mmCIF file of C-alpha atoms in Angstrom:
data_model
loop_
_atom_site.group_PDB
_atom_site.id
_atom_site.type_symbol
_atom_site.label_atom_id
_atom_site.label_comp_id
_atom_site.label_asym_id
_atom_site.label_seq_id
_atom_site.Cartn_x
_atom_site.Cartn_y
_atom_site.Cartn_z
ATOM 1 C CA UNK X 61 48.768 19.607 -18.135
ATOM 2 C CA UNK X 62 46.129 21.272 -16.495
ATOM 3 C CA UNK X 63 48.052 22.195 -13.611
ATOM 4 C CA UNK X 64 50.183 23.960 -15.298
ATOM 5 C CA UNK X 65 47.474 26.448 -16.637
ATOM 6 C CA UNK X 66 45.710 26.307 -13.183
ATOM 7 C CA UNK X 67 48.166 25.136 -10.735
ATOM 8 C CA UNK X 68 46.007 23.928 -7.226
ATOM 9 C CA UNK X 69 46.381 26.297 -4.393
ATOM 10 C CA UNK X 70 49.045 26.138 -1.558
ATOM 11 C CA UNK X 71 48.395 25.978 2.000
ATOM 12 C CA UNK X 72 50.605 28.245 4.598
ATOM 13 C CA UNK X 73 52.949 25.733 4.684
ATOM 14 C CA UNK X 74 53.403 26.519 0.924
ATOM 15 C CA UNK X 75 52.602 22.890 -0.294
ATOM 16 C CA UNK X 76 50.134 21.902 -2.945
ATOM 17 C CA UNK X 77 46.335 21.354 -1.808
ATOM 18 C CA UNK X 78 45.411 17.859 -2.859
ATOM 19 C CA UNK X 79 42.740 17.871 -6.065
ATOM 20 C CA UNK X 80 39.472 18.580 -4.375
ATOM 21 C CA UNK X 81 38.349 14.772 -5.573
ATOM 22 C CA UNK X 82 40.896 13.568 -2.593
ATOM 23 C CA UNK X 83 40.043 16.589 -0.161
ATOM 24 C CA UNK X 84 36.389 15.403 -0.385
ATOM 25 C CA UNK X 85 37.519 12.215 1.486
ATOM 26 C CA UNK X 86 39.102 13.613 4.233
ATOM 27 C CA UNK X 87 37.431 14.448 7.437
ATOM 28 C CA UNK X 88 37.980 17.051 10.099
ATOM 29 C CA UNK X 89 37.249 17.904 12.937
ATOM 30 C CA UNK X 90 34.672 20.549 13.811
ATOM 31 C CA UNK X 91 35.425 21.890 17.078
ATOM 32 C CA UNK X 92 39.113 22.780 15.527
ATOM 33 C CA UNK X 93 36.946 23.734 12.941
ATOM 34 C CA UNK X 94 35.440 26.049 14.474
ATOM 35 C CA UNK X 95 38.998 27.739 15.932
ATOM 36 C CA UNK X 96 40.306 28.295 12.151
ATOM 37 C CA UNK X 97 36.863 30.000 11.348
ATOM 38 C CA UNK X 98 37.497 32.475 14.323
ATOM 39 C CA UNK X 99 41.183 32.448 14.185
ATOM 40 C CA UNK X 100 43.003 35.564 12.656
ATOM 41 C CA UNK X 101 45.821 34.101 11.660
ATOM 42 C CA UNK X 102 44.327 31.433 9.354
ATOM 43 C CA UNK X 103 41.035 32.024 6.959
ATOM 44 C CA UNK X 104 39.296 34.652 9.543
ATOM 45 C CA UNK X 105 36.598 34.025 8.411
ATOM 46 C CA UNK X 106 34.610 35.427 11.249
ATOM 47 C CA UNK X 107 35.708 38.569 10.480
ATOM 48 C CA UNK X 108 33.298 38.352 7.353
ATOM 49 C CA UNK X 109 30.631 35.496 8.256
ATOM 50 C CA UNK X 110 28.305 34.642 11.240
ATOM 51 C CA UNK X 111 27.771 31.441 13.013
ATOM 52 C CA UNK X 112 25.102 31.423 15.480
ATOM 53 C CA UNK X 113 24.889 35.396 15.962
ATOM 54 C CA UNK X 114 29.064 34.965 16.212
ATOM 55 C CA UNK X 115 31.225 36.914 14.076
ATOM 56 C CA UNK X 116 30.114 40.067 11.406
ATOM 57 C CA UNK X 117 27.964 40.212 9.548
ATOM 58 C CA UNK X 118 29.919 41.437 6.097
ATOM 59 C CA UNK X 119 29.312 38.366 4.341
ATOM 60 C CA UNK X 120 26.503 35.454 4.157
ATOM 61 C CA UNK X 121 25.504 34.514 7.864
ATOM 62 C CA UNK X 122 26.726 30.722 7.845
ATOM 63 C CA UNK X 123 24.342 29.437 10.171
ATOM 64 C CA UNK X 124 22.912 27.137 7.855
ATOM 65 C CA UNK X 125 25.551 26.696 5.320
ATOM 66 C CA UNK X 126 25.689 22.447 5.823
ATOM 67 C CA UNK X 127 21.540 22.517 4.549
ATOM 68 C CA UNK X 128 22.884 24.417 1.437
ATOM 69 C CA UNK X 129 25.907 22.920 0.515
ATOM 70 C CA UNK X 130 27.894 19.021 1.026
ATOM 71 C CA UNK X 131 31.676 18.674 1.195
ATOM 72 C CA UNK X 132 32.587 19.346 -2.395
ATOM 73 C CA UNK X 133 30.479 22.612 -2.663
ATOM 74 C CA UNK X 134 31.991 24.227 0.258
ATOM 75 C CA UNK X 135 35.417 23.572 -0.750
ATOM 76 C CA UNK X 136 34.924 24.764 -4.146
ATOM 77 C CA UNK X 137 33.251 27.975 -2.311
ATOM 78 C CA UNK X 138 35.991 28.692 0.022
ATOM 79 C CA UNK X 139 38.848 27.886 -2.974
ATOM 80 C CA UNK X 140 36.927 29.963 -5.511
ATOM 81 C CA UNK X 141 34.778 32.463 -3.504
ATOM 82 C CA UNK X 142 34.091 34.176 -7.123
ATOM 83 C CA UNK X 143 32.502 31.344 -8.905
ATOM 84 C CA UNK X 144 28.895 31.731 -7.255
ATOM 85 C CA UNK X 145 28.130 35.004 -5.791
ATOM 86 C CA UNK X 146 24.569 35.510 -4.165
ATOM 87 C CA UNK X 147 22.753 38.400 -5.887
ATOM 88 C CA UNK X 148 22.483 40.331 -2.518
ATOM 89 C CA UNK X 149 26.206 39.877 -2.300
ATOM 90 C CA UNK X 150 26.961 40.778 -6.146
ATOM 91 C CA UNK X 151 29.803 43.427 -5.918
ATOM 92 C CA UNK X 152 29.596 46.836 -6.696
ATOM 93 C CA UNK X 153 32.379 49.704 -8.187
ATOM 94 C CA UNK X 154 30.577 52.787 -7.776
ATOM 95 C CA UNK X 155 32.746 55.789 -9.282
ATOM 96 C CA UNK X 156 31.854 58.676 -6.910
ATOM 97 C CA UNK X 157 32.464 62.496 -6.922
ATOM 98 C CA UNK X 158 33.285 62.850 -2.792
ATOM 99 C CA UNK X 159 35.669 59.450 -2.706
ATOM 100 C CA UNK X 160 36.383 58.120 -5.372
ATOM 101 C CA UNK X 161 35.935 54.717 -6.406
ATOM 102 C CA UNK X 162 34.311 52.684 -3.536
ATOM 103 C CA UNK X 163 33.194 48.439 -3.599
ATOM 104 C CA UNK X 164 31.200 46.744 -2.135
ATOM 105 C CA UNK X 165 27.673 45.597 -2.314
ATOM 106 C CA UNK X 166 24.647 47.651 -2.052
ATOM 107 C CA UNK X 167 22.708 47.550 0.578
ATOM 108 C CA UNK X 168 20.559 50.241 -0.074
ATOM 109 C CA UNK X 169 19.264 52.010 -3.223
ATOM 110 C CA UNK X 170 16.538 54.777 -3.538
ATOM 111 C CA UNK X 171 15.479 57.815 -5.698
ATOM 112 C CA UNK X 172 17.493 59.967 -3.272
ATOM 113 C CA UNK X 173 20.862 57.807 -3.489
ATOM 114 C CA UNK X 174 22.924 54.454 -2.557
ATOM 115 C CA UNK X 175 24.736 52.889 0.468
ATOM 116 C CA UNK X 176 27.111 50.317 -0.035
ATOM 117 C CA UNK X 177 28.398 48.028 2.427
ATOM 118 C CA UNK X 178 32.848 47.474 1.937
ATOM 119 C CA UNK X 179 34.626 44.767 2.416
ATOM 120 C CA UNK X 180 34.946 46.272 6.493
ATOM 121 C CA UNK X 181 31.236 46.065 6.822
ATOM 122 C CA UNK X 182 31.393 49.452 6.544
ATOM 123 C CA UNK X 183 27.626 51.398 5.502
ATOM 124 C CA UNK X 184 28.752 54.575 3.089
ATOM 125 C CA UNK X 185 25.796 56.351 1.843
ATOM 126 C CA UNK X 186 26.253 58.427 -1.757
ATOM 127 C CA UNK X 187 23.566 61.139 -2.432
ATOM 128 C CA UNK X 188 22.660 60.286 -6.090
ATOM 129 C CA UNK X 189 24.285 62.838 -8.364
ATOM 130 C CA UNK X 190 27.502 61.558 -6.122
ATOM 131 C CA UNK X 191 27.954 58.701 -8.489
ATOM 132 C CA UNK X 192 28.122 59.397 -11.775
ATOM 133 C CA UNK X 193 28.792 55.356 -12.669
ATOM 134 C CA UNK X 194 28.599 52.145 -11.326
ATOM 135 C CA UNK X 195 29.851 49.094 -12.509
ATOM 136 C CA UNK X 196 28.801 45.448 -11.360
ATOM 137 C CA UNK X 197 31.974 43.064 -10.744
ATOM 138 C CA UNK X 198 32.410 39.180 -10.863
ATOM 139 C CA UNK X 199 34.624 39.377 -8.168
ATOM 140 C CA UNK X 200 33.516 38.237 -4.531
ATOM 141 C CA UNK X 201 34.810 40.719 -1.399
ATOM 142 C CA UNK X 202 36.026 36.963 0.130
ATOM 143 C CA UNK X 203 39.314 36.929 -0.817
ATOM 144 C CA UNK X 204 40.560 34.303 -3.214
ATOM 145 C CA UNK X 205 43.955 32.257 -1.468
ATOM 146 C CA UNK X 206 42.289 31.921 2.064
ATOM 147 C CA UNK X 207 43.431 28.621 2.181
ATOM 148 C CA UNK X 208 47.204 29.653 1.652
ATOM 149 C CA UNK X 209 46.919 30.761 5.408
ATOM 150 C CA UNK X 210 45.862 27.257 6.964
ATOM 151 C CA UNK X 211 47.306 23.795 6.180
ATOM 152 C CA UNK X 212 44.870 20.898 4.394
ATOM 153 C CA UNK X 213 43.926 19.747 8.327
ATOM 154 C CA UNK X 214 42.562 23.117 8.868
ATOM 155 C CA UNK X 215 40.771 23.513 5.645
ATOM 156 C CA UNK X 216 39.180 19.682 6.346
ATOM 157 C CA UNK X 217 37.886 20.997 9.927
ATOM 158 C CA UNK X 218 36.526 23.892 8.811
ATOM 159 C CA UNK X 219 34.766 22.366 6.234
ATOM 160 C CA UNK X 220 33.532 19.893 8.686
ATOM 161 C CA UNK X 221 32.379 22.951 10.859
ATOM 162 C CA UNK X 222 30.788 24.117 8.320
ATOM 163 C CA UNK X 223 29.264 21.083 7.107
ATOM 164 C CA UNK X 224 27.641 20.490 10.261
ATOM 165 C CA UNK X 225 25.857 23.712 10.282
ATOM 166 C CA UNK X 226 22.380 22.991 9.787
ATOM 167 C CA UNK X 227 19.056 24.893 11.146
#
């Protein structure tokens, strides 16, 4: 029944993900791991996320992700990205004057005005009396449906790349 209200994910292959209580199980392997984290055609999650000074620096460095976090919690972070945002990463709809609407997450916010970083990693400053509103969001810049670009094995050695990440 529930699956019906909140069907599990699909992988690129367009075939259910197993219920997290079975992924959990699995293992993977981290230095293939480590080729879906980097890999544009799968989660690209570099493009967002650091490892070791490797990859941007949008979102969260990773570095020491597998101190932070066991098996379940990082598969219930990459399949819901939006269920636990850090505050520093808490996203940000700012209604401006100059461009419009603009989100992301502030990185910077003084008497004189606000930069935001976007989901490019992108730093656009606003003078003050440029944004006339701003609205907090409970949606995370990561993407929700990463996972429908990699198949279960890839998920499993990512998470065991990230599992292994420790300082």
């Amino acid at each position: 029944m529930a699956e019906k209200i909140l069907p599990r994910p699909k992988t690129g292959g367009g075939k259910d993900l197993p219920p997290v209580a079975e992924l959990v199980k699995q293992t993977g392997d981290a230095s293939r791991g480590g080729r879906v984290f980097y890999a544009e055609d799968k989660g690209n999650c570099g493009r967002c996320h650091r490892i070791r000074g490797k990859g941007s620096d949008v979102g969260p460095d990773l570095s020491a992700i597998g101190a932070k976090l066991g098996r379940e919690g990082l598969l219930e972070a990459i399949l819901s990205p939006s269920a636990a945002i850090s505050h520093e990463y808490k996203v940000w709809i700012l209604e401006t004057r100059s461009a419009g609407f603009v989100t992301g997450y502030i990185v910077d916010d003084t008497p004189d005005g606000v930069t935001i970083k976007d989901a490019n990693g992108k730093a656009i400053a606003f003078a003050k009396e440029d944004v006339p509103a701003r609205t907090p969001s409970d949606v995370s810049l990561m993407p929700e449906g990463l996972v429908g670009t990699m198949t279960a094995g890839d998920l499993m050695d990512l998470v065991e790349l990230l599992g292994q990440q420790k300082p």
